């Protein structure tokens, strides 16, 4: 991370490391926390439940997986950030539950920059329309954009996707909607976080390369 920051003239404190503990059991997750990691990423509500109960107050929790509307109730309030807002019906449910809770939710819009059919995310050409629709939802705060690059053995191939997300961030910010500040870029995983940092990531989500996949820990 430090080397990628140096290469791209960025400050290390401007990039936040989220340890993705979705592969780890309760004990392994506790060991990660004991190392001083502050931000944890989980992708399934069921798997996260016991970890939240055990360690909830000791970490900042990021929900990074696909989110079903019927699970929003369990995520809003428990997680500090939702990285996977990708459709209007989900935004409406987040708005409803956050209003009930009396606290806005900080969300990332997940964008399918690569256009892979296997991936969730908003089509980039619909992004600004989508943002306009969110502007009336006062309890949905869009703090950033998120994407997942295609898996590839040639890490340089992902650079255009990260660059595209940074460009989309500028267009979203140009709309100047008070609840949609989009100051963060959540991009970069084990295989490609260095390139993501070089292209402006402010949050990277790293599982395997940081905390392992839980199997041989
Ligand atoms: C699993 C996951 C990660 C981490 O993946 P690694 O390749 O293990 O670093 C990051 N982001 C999302 C959305 C994930 O589901």
PDB file of C-alpha atoms and ligand atoms in Angstrom:
ATOM      1  CA  UNK A   1       0.000   0.000   0.000  1.00  0.00           C
ATOM      2  CA  UNK A   2       2.790   2.405   0.963  1.00  0.00           C
ATOM      3  CA  UNK A   3       4.651   1.722  -2.275  1.00  0.00           C
ATOM      4  CA  UNK A   4       1.561   2.271  -4.396  1.00  0.00           C
ATOM      5  CA  UNK A   5       0.925   5.554  -2.575  1.00  0.00           C
ATOM      6  CA  UNK A   6       4.502   6.629  -3.149  1.00  0.00           C
ATOM      7  CA  UNK A   7       4.329   5.775  -6.862  1.00  0.00           C
ATOM      8  CA  UNK A   8       1.182   7.827  -7.303  1.00  0.00           C
ATOM      9  CA  UNK A   9       2.024  10.756  -5.035  1.00  0.00           C
ATOM     10  CA  UNK A  10      -0.652   9.954  -2.480  1.00  0.00           C
ATOM     11  CA  UNK A  11      -0.606   9.980   1.311  1.00  0.00           C
ATOM     12  CA  UNK A  12      -0.844   6.586   3.011  1.00  0.00           C
ATOM     13  CA  UNK A  13      -3.407   7.922   5.484  1.00  0.00           C
ATOM     14  CA  UNK A  14      -5.758   8.692   2.592  1.00  0.00           C
ATOM     15  CA  UNK A  15      -6.230   4.995   1.849  1.00  0.00           C
ATOM     16  CA  UNK A  16      -8.197   2.915   4.319  1.00  0.00           C
ATOM     17  CA  UNK A  17      -7.643  -0.819   4.524  1.00  0.00           C
ATOM     18  CA  UNK A  18     -10.693  -2.989   5.043  1.00  0.00           C
ATOM     19  CA  UNK A  19      -9.804  -6.508   6.147  1.00  0.00           C
ATOM     20  CA  UNK A  20     -12.308  -8.823   4.511  1.00  0.00           C
ATOM     21  CA  UNK A  21     -13.026 -11.489   7.115  1.00  0.00           C
ATOM     22  CA  UNK A  22     -15.824 -13.221   5.207  1.00  0.00           C
ATOM     23  CA  UNK A  23     -13.767 -16.423   4.913  1.00  0.00           C
ATOM     24  CA  UNK A  24     -12.863 -16.509   8.597  1.00  0.00           C
ATOM     25  CA  UNK A  25     -14.606 -18.072  11.544  1.00  0.00           C
ATOM     26  CA  UNK A  26     -15.300 -16.307  14.828  1.00  0.00           C
ATOM     27  CA  UNK A  27     -11.970 -17.150  16.430  1.00  0.00           C
ATOM     28  CA  UNK A  28      -9.928 -16.199  13.367  1.00  0.00           C
ATOM     29  CA  UNK A  29     -11.797 -12.913  13.115  1.00  0.00           C
ATOM     30  CA  UNK A  30     -10.982 -12.222  16.755  1.00  0.00           C
ATOM     31  CA  UNK A  31      -7.298 -12.808  15.978  1.00  0.00           C
ATOM     32  CA  UNK A  32      -7.439 -10.242  13.175  1.00  0.00           C
ATOM     33  CA  UNK A  33      -8.976  -7.701  15.517  1.00  0.00           C
ATOM     34  CA  UNK A  34      -6.299  -8.400  18.130  1.00  0.00           C
ATOM     35  CA  UNK A  35      -3.711  -7.305  15.565  1.00  0.00           C
ATOM     36  CA  UNK A  36      -5.201  -3.829  15.634  1.00  0.00           C
ATOM     37  CA  UNK A  37      -7.210  -3.887  12.414  1.00  0.00           C
ATOM     38  CA  UNK A  38     -10.089  -1.418  12.702  1.00  0.00           C
ATOM     39  CA  UNK A  39     -12.169  -1.964   9.574  1.00  0.00           C
ATOM     40  CA  UNK A  40     -13.734  -5.325   8.773  1.00  0.00           C
ATOM     41  CA  UNK A  41     -15.639  -6.356   5.649  1.00  0.00           C
ATOM     42  CA  UNK A  42     -18.335  -9.033   5.576  1.00  0.00           C
ATOM     43  CA  UNK A  43     -20.454 -10.108   2.664  1.00  0.00           C
ATOM     44  CA  UNK A  44     -23.193 -12.230   4.194  1.00  0.00           C
ATOM     45  CA  UNK A  45     -25.632 -11.199   6.885  1.00  0.00           C
ATOM     46  CA  UNK A  46     -25.869 -14.716   8.360  1.00  0.00           C
ATOM     47  CA  UNK A  47     -22.091 -15.171   8.660  1.00  0.00           C
ATOM     48  CA  UNK A  48     -21.613 -11.717  10.121  1.00  0.00           C
ATOM     49  CA  UNK A  49     -24.250 -12.033  12.825  1.00  0.00           C
ATOM     50  CA  UNK A  50     -22.187 -13.917  15.422  1.00  0.00           C
ATOM     51  CA  UNK A  51     -19.127 -11.781  14.729  1.00  0.00           C
ATOM     52  CA  UNK A  52     -21.139  -8.614  15.236  1.00  0.00           C
ATOM     53  CA  UNK A  53     -22.495  -9.965  18.461  1.00  0.00           C
ATOM     54  CA  UNK A  54     -19.031 -10.897  19.735  1.00  0.00           C
ATOM     55  CA  UNK A  55     -17.004  -7.956  18.430  1.00  0.00           C
ATOM     56  CA  UNK A  56     -19.504  -5.375  17.242  1.00  0.00           C
ATOM     57  CA  UNK A  57     -18.139  -2.466  19.225  1.00  0.00           C
ATOM     58  CA  UNK A  58     -14.477  -3.242  18.469  1.00  0.00           C
ATOM     59  CA  UNK A  59     -14.531  -2.587  14.739  1.00  0.00           C
ATOM     60  CA  UNK A  60     -16.042  -0.491  11.992  1.00  0.00           C
ATOM     61  CA  UNK A  61     -18.105  -2.902   9.910  1.00  0.00           C
ATOM     62  CA  UNK A  62     -18.452  -2.716   6.146  1.00  0.00           C
ATOM     63  CA  UNK A  63     -21.146  -4.655   4.326  1.00  0.00           C
ATOM     64  CA  UNK A  64     -19.558  -5.532   0.983  1.00  0.00           C
ATOM     65  CA  UNK A  65     -21.712  -8.346  -0.426  1.00  0.00           C
ATOM     66  CA  UNK A  66     -24.867  -8.401  -2.481  1.00  0.00           C
ATOM     67  CA  UNK A  67     -27.682  -7.162  -0.248  1.00  0.00           C
ATOM     68  CA  UNK A  68     -31.213  -8.517  -0.403  1.00  0.00           C
ATOM     69  CA  UNK A  69     -33.917  -6.075   0.600  1.00  0.00           C
ATOM     70  CA  UNK A  70     -35.255  -8.403   3.284  1.00  0.00           C
ATOM     71  CA  UNK A  71     -31.848  -8.312   5.016  1.00  0.00           C
ATOM     72  CA  UNK A  72     -31.576  -4.518   5.177  1.00  0.00           C
ATOM     73  CA  UNK A  73     -33.114  -4.456   8.647  1.00  0.00           C
ATOM     74  CA  UNK A  74     -30.135  -6.438  10.008  1.00  0.00           C
ATOM     75  CA  UNK A  75     -27.530  -4.375   8.171  1.00  0.00           C
ATOM     76  CA  UNK A  76     -28.672  -0.822   8.797  1.00  0.00           C
ATOM     77  CA  UNK A  77     -27.436   0.225  12.210  1.00  0.00           C
ATOM     78  CA  UNK A  78     -25.042  -2.720  12.620  1.00  0.00           C
ATOM     79  CA  UNK A  79     -22.786  -1.836   9.692  1.00  0.00           C
ATOM     80  CA  UNK A  80     -21.197   1.601   9.350  1.00  0.00           C
ATOM     81  CA  UNK A  81     -21.047   1.367   5.560  1.00  0.00           C
ATOM     82  CA  UNK A  82     -22.956  -0.470   2.841  1.00  0.00           C
ATOM     83  CA  UNK A  83     -20.749  -0.884  -0.238  1.00  0.00           C
ATOM     84  CA  UNK A  84     -23.307  -2.567  -2.476  1.00  0.00           C
ATOM     85  CA  UNK A  85     -26.230  -0.248  -3.157  1.00  0.00           C
ATOM     86  CA  UNK A  86     -27.147  -1.169  -6.721  1.00  0.00           C
ATOM     87  CA  UNK A  87     -30.883  -0.713  -7.264  1.00  0.00           C
ATOM     88  CA  UNK A  88     -33.752   1.579  -6.441  1.00  0.00           C
ATOM     89  CA  UNK A  89     -35.822  -0.928  -4.483  1.00  0.00           C
ATOM     90  CA  UNK A  90     -32.836  -1.482  -2.186  1.00  0.00           C
ATOM     91  CA  UNK A  91     -32.353   2.257  -1.718  1.00  0.00           C
ATOM     92  CA  UNK A  92     -36.019   2.616  -0.790  1.00  0.00           C
ATOM     93  CA  UNK A  93     -35.702  -0.088   1.851  1.00  0.00           C
ATOM     94  CA  UNK A  94     -32.503   1.467   3.249  1.00  0.00           C
ATOM     95  CA  UNK A  95     -34.267   4.829   3.390  1.00  0.00           C
ATOM     96  CA  UNK A  96     -37.253   3.294   5.204  1.00  0.00           C
ATOM     97  CA  UNK A  97     -35.188   1.395   7.783  1.00  0.00           C
ATOM     98  CA  UNK A  98     -32.754   4.253   8.392  1.00  0.00           C
ATOM     99  CA  UNK A  99     -35.635   6.635   8.956  1.00  0.00           C
ATOM    100  CA  UNK A 100     -37.082   4.213  11.522  1.00  0.00           C
ATOM    101  CA  UNK A 101     -33.714   4.070  13.225  1.00  0.00           C
ATOM    102  CA  UNK A 102     -33.382   7.843  13.127  1.00  0.00           C
ATOM    103  CA  UNK A 103     -29.948   7.716  11.514  1.00  0.00           C
ATOM    104  CA  UNK A 104     -28.910   8.015   7.852  1.00  0.00           C
ATOM    105  CA  UNK A 105     -26.974   5.143   6.257  1.00  0.00           C
ATOM    106  CA  UNK A 106     -23.658   5.666   4.533  1.00  0.00           C
ATOM    107  CA  UNK A 107     -23.709   3.879   1.214  1.00  0.00           C
ATOM    108  CA  UNK A 108     -21.542   3.249  -1.826  1.00  0.00           C
ATOM    109  CA  UNK A 109     -23.116   2.871  -5.227  1.00  0.00           C
ATOM    110  CA  UNK A 110     -21.848  -0.355  -6.747  1.00  0.00           C
ATOM    111  CA  UNK A 111     -21.129   0.220 -10.411  1.00  0.00           C
ATOM    112  CA  UNK A 112     -20.597  -2.564 -12.926  1.00  0.00           C
ATOM    113  CA  UNK A 113     -17.859  -0.775 -14.829  1.00  0.00           C
ATOM    114  CA  UNK A 114     -16.633  -3.885 -16.647  1.00  0.00           C
ATOM    115  CA  UNK A 115     -20.117  -4.790 -17.870  1.00  0.00           C
ATOM    116  CA  UNK A 116     -19.668  -8.470 -17.016  1.00  0.00           C
ATOM    117  CA  UNK A 117     -23.096 -10.097 -16.909  1.00  0.00           C
ATOM    118  CA  UNK A 118     -22.045 -12.136 -13.872  1.00  0.00           C
ATOM    119  CA  UNK A 119     -21.565  -8.999 -11.794  1.00  0.00           C
ATOM    120  CA  UNK A 120     -23.996  -6.945  -9.783  1.00  0.00           C
ATOM    121  CA  UNK A 121     -23.907  -3.195 -10.062  1.00  0.00           C
ATOM    122  CA  UNK A 122     -25.423  -0.224 -11.812  1.00  0.00           C
ATOM    123  CA  UNK A 123     -24.746   0.154 -15.507  1.00  0.00           C
ATOM    124  CA  UNK A 124     -22.509   3.241 -15.822  1.00  0.00           C
ATOM    125  CA  UNK A 125     -24.837   4.771 -18.398  1.00  0.00           C
ATOM    126  CA  UNK A 126     -27.693   4.710 -15.869  1.00  0.00           C
ATOM    127  CA  UNK A 127     -25.657   6.020 -12.960  1.00  0.00           C
ATOM    128  CA  UNK A 128     -26.551   9.724 -13.114  1.00  0.00           C
ATOM    129  CA  UNK A 129     -30.263   8.976 -13.529  1.00  0.00           C
ATOM    130  CA  UNK A 130     -30.029   6.690 -10.541  1.00  0.00           C
ATOM    131  CA  UNK A 131     -28.304   9.359  -8.485  1.00  0.00           C
ATOM    132  CA  UNK A 132     -31.024  11.885  -9.364  1.00  0.00           C
ATOM    133  CA  UNK A 133     -33.628   9.433  -8.081  1.00  0.00           C
ATOM    134  CA  UNK A 134     -31.752   9.045  -4.798  1.00  0.00           C
ATOM    135  CA  UNK A 135     -31.563  12.763  -4.222  1.00  0.00           C
ATOM    136  CA  UNK A 136     -34.957  12.802  -2.483  1.00  0.00           C
ATOM    137  CA  UNK A 137     -33.993  10.024  -0.046  1.00  0.00           C
ATOM    138  CA  UNK A 138     -32.624  12.022   2.844  1.00  0.00           C
ATOM    139  CA  UNK A 139     -31.514   8.980   4.883  1.00  0.00           C
ATOM    140  CA  UNK A 140     -29.460   7.427   2.087  1.00  0.00           C
ATOM    141  CA  UNK A 141     -26.106   9.162   2.092  1.00  0.00           C
ATOM    142  CA  UNK A 142     -23.934   8.227  -0.843  1.00  0.00           C
ATOM    143  CA  UNK A 143     -20.363   8.536   0.375  1.00  0.00           C
ATOM    144  CA  UNK A 144     -18.713   6.868  -2.591  1.00  0.00           C
ATOM    145  CA  UNK A 145     -18.654   4.558  -5.574  1.00  0.00           C
ATOM    146  CA  UNK A 146     -17.608   0.920  -5.472  1.00  0.00           C
ATOM    147  CA  UNK A 147     -16.598  -1.532  -8.151  1.00  0.00           C
ATOM    148  CA  UNK A 148     -15.096  -4.967  -8.642  1.00  0.00           C
ATOM    149  CA  UNK A 149     -12.685  -5.447 -11.515  1.00  0.00           C
ATOM    150  CA  UNK A 150     -12.668  -8.617 -13.608  1.00  0.00           C
ATOM    151  CA  UNK A 151     -10.424 -11.439 -12.464  1.00  0.00           C
ATOM    152  CA  UNK A 152      -7.320 -11.554 -14.613  1.00  0.00           C
ATOM    153  CA  UNK A 153      -3.738 -12.739 -14.496  1.00  0.00           C
ATOM    154  CA  UNK A 154      -2.593  -9.490 -16.093  1.00  0.00           C
ATOM    155  CA  UNK A 155      -3.094  -6.939 -13.343  1.00  0.00           C
ATOM    156  CA  UNK A 156      -2.596  -3.965 -15.687  1.00  0.00           C
ATOM    157  CA  UNK A 157      -5.802  -4.959 -17.489  1.00  0.00           C
ATOM    158  CA  UNK A 158      -7.884  -3.704 -14.570  1.00  0.00           C
ATOM    159  CA  UNK A 159      -6.521  -0.168 -14.642  1.00  0.00           C
ATOM    160  CA  UNK A 160      -9.083   1.209 -17.149  1.00  0.00           C
ATOM    161  CA  UNK A 161     -11.963  -0.002 -14.960  1.00  0.00           C
ATOM    162  CA  UNK A 162     -10.638   1.758 -11.883  1.00  0.00           C
ATOM    163  CA  UNK A 163      -9.928   4.857 -13.905  1.00  0.00           C
ATOM    164  CA  UNK A 164     -13.478   4.771 -15.257  1.00  0.00           C
ATOM    165  CA  UNK A 165     -14.903   4.644 -11.732  1.00  0.00           C
ATOM    166  CA  UNK A 166     -12.859   7.708 -10.764  1.00  0.00           C
ATOM    167  CA  UNK A 167     -14.245   9.513 -13.809  1.00  0.00           C
ATOM    168  CA  UNK A 168     -17.806   8.571 -12.877  1.00  0.00           C
ATOM    169  CA  UNK A 169     -17.160   9.921  -9.380  1.00  0.00           C
ATOM    170  CA  UNK A 170     -16.438  13.337 -10.902  1.00  0.00           C
ATOM    171  CA  UNK A 171     -19.721  13.331 -12.847  1.00  0.00           C
ATOM    172  CA  UNK A 172     -21.676  12.329  -9.743  1.00  0.00           C
ATOM    173  CA  UNK A 173     -20.028  15.047  -7.684  1.00  0.00           C
ATOM    174  CA  UNK A 174     -20.760  17.606 -10.382  1.00  0.00           C
ATOM    175  CA  UNK A 175     -24.487  17.147  -9.670  1.00  0.00           C
ATOM    176  CA  UNK A 176     -23.878  18.771  -6.280  1.00  0.00           C
ATOM    177  CA  UNK A 177     -26.538  16.897  -4.380  1.00  0.00           C
ATOM    178  CA  UNK A 178     -26.059  17.483  -0.631  1.00  0.00           C
ATOM    179  CA  UNK A 179     -26.676  13.870   0.434  1.00  0.00           C
ATOM    180  CA  UNK A 180     -24.535  12.476  -2.397  1.00  0.00           C
ATOM    181  CA  UNK A 181     -20.986  13.567  -1.705  1.00  0.00           C
ATOM    182  CA  UNK A 182     -19.315  10.466  -3.184  1.00  0.00           C
ATOM    183  CA  UNK A 183     -15.929  11.373  -1.748  1.00  0.00           C
ATOM    184  CA  UNK A 184     -14.758   7.746  -1.554  1.00  0.00           C
ATOM    185  CA  UNK A 185     -13.719   5.159  -4.101  1.00  0.00           C
ATOM    186  CA  UNK A 186     -14.040   1.603  -2.783  1.00  0.00           C
ATOM    187  CA  UNK A 187     -11.981  -0.451  -5.201  1.00  0.00           C
ATOM    188  CA  UNK A 188      -9.111  -2.914  -5.137  1.00  0.00           C
ATOM    189  CA  UNK A 189      -8.911  -6.437  -3.708  1.00  0.00           C
ATOM    190  CA  UNK A 190      -6.074  -8.901  -3.059  1.00  0.00           C
ATOM    191  CA  UNK A 191      -5.028  -9.195  -6.676  1.00  0.00           C
ATOM    192  CA  UNK A 192      -5.328  -5.575  -7.756  1.00  0.00           C
ATOM    193  CA  UNK A 193      -5.226  -3.185  -4.779  1.00  0.00           C
ATOM    194  CA  UNK A 194      -1.957  -1.570  -5.877  1.00  0.00           C
ATOM    195  CA  UNK A 195      -3.394  -0.497  -9.215  1.00  0.00           C
ATOM    196  CA  UNK A 196      -6.579   0.637  -7.461  1.00  0.00           C
ATOM    197  CA  UNK A 197      -4.560   2.859  -5.135  1.00  0.00           C
ATOM    198  CA  UNK A 198      -2.675   4.313  -8.068  1.00  0.00           C
ATOM    199  CA  UNK A 199      -6.043   5.168  -9.636  1.00  0.00           C
ATOM    200  CA  UNK A 200      -7.432   6.872  -6.533  1.00  0.00           C
ATOM    201  CA  UNK A 201      -8.943   4.224  -4.234  1.00  0.00           C
ATOM    202  CA  UNK A 202      -9.670   5.581  -0.758  1.00  0.00           C
ATOM    203  CA  UNK A 203     -10.858   2.229   0.588  1.00  0.00           C
ATOM    204  CA  UNK A 204      -9.472  -1.124  -0.476  1.00  0.00           C
ATOM    205  CA  UNK A 205     -11.100  -4.429   0.454  1.00  0.00           C
ATOM    206  CA  UNK A 206      -8.526  -7.142   1.007  1.00  0.00           C
ATOM    207  CA  UNK A 207      -9.259 -10.681   2.145  1.00  0.00           C
ATOM    208  CA  UNK A 208      -7.002 -13.471   0.945  1.00  0.00           C
ATOM    209  CA  UNK A 209      -3.742 -11.515   0.747  1.00  0.00           C
ATOM    210  CA  UNK A 210      -4.164 -10.033   4.217  1.00  0.00           C
ATOM    211  CA  UNK A 211      -5.999 -12.449   6.479  1.00  0.00           C
ATOM    212  CA  UNK A 212      -6.040 -15.569   4.328  1.00  0.00           C
ATOM    213  CA  UNK A 213      -9.033 -17.553   3.206  1.00  0.00           C
ATOM    214  CA  UNK A 214      -9.633 -19.196   6.574  1.00  0.00           C
ATOM    215  CA  UNK A 215      -8.555 -22.652   5.482  1.00  0.00           C
ATOM    216  CA  UNK A 216      -4.946 -22.865   6.617  1.00  0.00           C
ATOM    217  CA  UNK A 217      -4.942 -20.033   9.151  1.00  0.00           C
TER     218      UNK A 217
HETATM  219  C1  LIG B   1     -14.430 -11.282  -1.116  1.00  0.00           C
HETATM  220  C2  LIG B   1     -14.478  -9.871  -1.485  1.00  0.00           C
HETATM  221  C3  LIG B   1     -13.321  -9.084  -1.407  1.00  0.00           C
HETATM  222  C4  LIG B   1     -11.961  -9.621  -0.998  1.00  0.00           C
HETATM  223  O1  LIG B   1     -11.487 -10.526  -1.937  1.00  0.00           O
HETATM  224  P1  LIG B   1      -9.976 -11.060  -1.877  1.00  0.00           P
HETATM  225  O2  LIG B   1      -9.687 -11.436  -3.280  1.00  0.00           O
HETATM  226  O3  LIG B   1      -9.987 -12.232  -0.956  1.00  0.00           O
HETATM  227  O4  LIG B   1      -9.102  -9.968  -1.392  1.00  0.00           O
HETATM  228  C5  LIG B   1     -13.437  -7.737  -1.737  1.00  0.00           C
HETATM  229  N1  LIG B   1     -14.621  -7.207  -2.123  1.00  0.00           N
HETATM  230  C6  LIG B   1     -15.741  -7.931  -2.222  1.00  0.00           C
HETATM  231  C7  LIG B   1     -17.000  -7.274  -2.667  1.00  0.00           C
HETATM  232  C8  LIG B   1     -15.708  -9.292  -1.914  1.00  0.00           C
HETATM  233  O5  LIG B   1     -16.826 -10.014  -2.021  1.00  0.00           O
END
